[in-house]
């Protein structure tokens, strides 16, 4: 685990993305009108995602535990693709990009888990970091 | 959460895949010759993945806790892509596909986390279920 | 911890209740029309409750870990009181009443946490077991 | 999750209460003379409560993880009622009232769990915040 | 992780031991008369040990999650040495010896943690398996 | 739990040790040439140890949760004995010695768990604090 005892705390943000692709328009419809049998897909996946962001250091050996001071999760529907965007912020000595990516992956998996009974063809694509600010170098990916 | 009290236990298997794409041949080399500063990428990510598989029901609200009775994790390198394959087995009333997918995502994220200091362009693609057997319907995806 | 190695598995159910009392009619309204700033109170609290049920043995030293095989959470609004009902089922050697009660308490606390910014007077009353079946003795409380 | 990145750390305290009501004087006696078969009810419930306070952000999606810097748990017996008081302190950007309430609920549930074999009529009442200091507004409830 | 899907469940027991050595007779006395400032050392360490036994598979990657169906923890004082004995039982496909050893280590560490303010010379010796029954081969160590 | 709200953060280090004794030279050999069936013993145990250090406050009731800002784990082989050394650092109000000792115990247990199939005589000795700096008093044990 990297030694960060001597680093300064700075304001850090990271935005990660996951793309969940369903196989039928009916699945999108079921989410939108609240007819997925397991419940409200976006609200419950957001709850799972918040917890996932906070548990990152519990799962990844090298990750530093850190004070997650803000997390926001948004969903955008485009055809059969739902884009999940997870934004994490902290004021600490190390960045939150892995936290954001873990959150995005947990949200996507929870959507998969909730949609499985009504759509066998759900896939998860492109878990990636869109943006980070606050460390030695900022990153901005399209 | 789906009611499984009346279901029969059967032998279940699931194999999930994640693809980790690095940006430079040097990264692959560093993994192979054991020169990644954070340590042995495959062994440590396997450890994280085993724990991830077991913690699936801790993170996803609707997932049933279940006895993970076997887990194997393999890595295949092809050019700049590393394919992670996670196989999970149990003898229980419900399947282990979400467990396998969660394991694959944790392995991929841990690789991302360990490789981050030497390669800023690592991405995670295609977390998907390759195969499942043992429930009402088997699934075989290419 | 009680020794249950020699007990037979039987079908067990438990229903527990918590009562959340808000201080103003506007709070009930905000929940119903989805205007609570932290999000959908019932869906997110249900997600927290499912996880809480599953983590009971993680928090209470004497509780046996057990396969939670069904969980359902319902909400009833009556004036300023919201009654939370958590039903848990398993097929195992010991009952699920503490799991149901822990679930009810986590749901209630999560509602408190989400409503706090708009209502300073939320209280949690009467976490109790309403019903249990499947062990040596059944319990039915009004 | 509320954005607290720009807030100042201040000294925060919160005191929460839960009331555990047993059904018979013999139960109180058994606790006092150390004859509850599952062990020392107050010490073991205090252990569970300390852990419960620390795990609040693990269970409630919107709760910020925070440095719990002090926790004290006290018990007062009055007839058939045992009042649990949980005090939590930190020096951080957000308050610890939900932590104190979660601690109180875990202590009460653990007492319920330990007393269940000798008293089927234990109930949990009034999980509420008694006092908080250190944020925008202090609260003092009777 | 070893594949146990095809194994038969049998009754398994394991007893593990840890030895905690304090540096002064006053420490033993303080434990016995309940004057350790952090609280009742044996009761609180027993609570920690029960939880430790149950969380073994959460910490050790290769450990199978399993139904802990009995756990008992005893303490014996001999001069400056306190011997902790942790017995675990299950009816399952694999043994509980690592669970018993993890429990013994958590109990010993918790004693160390609680005694630290009054005795700087506490040490932990000999975490070992005393006995196991129920698998392919029984083990009995003096 | 000790009240640390009024303490100053300082730089803290702790080094703890555990000794794992195997019963046969072949076991040492198998570790060194990577022929232990469960995988790379040192890398996987290091992963478990990092997670163990971070989860100390999850298991020990009185431990404060704290920002683990550095952790390093080393192994030294001497005959049949493998010495595990765990170093932990933070910049916080309380020390990390129990974290280091918990890490050492988890590493040792994981080695035991991985070696069990090839060596029935593995034992864990001397979990102790070697050194701590940064609090009221430094400790240096041989």
Coordinates of N, CA, C and O in Angstrom, one line a residue, chain B residues 11 16 34 47 61 66 74 92 95 101 116 119 125 127-128 131 139 141:
Chain B
X11 N -26.9 -28.6 -8.1 CA -25.6 -28.2 -8.4 C -25.6 -27.1 -9.4 O -26.2 -27.2 -10.5
X16 N -18.1 -16.2 -15.4 CA -18.2 -14.8 -15.8 C -16.9 -14.3 -16.3 O -15.8 -14.9 -15.9
X34 N 6.8 -9.7 -12.9 CA 6.7 -9.4 -11.5 C 7.3 -8.1 -11.1 O 7.9 -7.9 -10.0
X47 N -7.0 -13.0 -4.9 CA -7.4 -12.9 -3.4 C -8.6 -12.0 -3.3 O -9.6 -12.3 -2.7
X61 N -28.6 -5.7 -2.7 CA -29.7 -5.9 -1.7 C -30.5 -7.2 -2.0 O -30.8 -8.0 -1.0
X66 N -25.4 -17.2 0.1 CA -25.3 -18.7 -0.3 C -23.9 -19.2 -0.1 O -22.9 -18.5 0.0
X74 N -9.1 -17.4 -13.5 CA -8.0 -17.6 -14.5 C -7.8 -16.3 -15.3 O -8.7 -15.5 -15.5
X92 N -27.0 -25.4 -4.2 CA -28.0 -24.6 -3.4 C -29.2 -24.4 -4.2 O -29.4 -24.8 -5.4
X95 N -28.9 -19.7 -8.2 CA -27.7 -19.7 -9.0 C -26.6 -18.7 -8.5 O -26.8 -17.9 -7.6
X101 N -20.1 -12.7 -11.6 CA -19.9 -11.4 -12.3 C -19.3 -10.4 -11.3 O -18.5 -9.6 -11.7
X116 N -2.6 1.3 -12.1 CA -2.8 2.7 -12.2 C -1.5 3.5 -12.1 O -1.2 4.4 -12.9
X119 N 0.3 2.8 -15.5 CA -0.4 2.8 -16.8 C -1.7 3.6 -16.6 O -2.7 3.1 -15.9
X125 N -13.7 -3.8 -19.8 CA -14.7 -4.0 -20.8 C -15.5 -5.3 -20.5 O -15.0 -6.2 -19.9
X127 N -18.1 -7.0 -18.8 CA -18.3 -7.9 -17.7 C -19.6 -8.7 -18.1 O -20.7 -8.1 -18.2
X128 N -19.4 -10.0 -18.4 CA -20.6 -10.7 -18.8 C -20.5 -12.2 -18.3 O -19.5 -12.7 -18.0
X131 N -21.5 -18.5 -19.0 CA -22.1 -19.8 -19.0 C -22.7 -20.0 -17.6 O -22.2 -19.5 -16.6
X139 N -27.4 -21.3 -19.7 CA -27.0 -20.3 -20.6 C -25.6 -20.5 -21.1 O -24.7 -20.9 -20.3
X141 N -23.1 -18.4 -23.5 CA -22.7 -17.3 -24.4 C -21.3 -17.5 -24.9 O -20.4 -17.8 -24.1

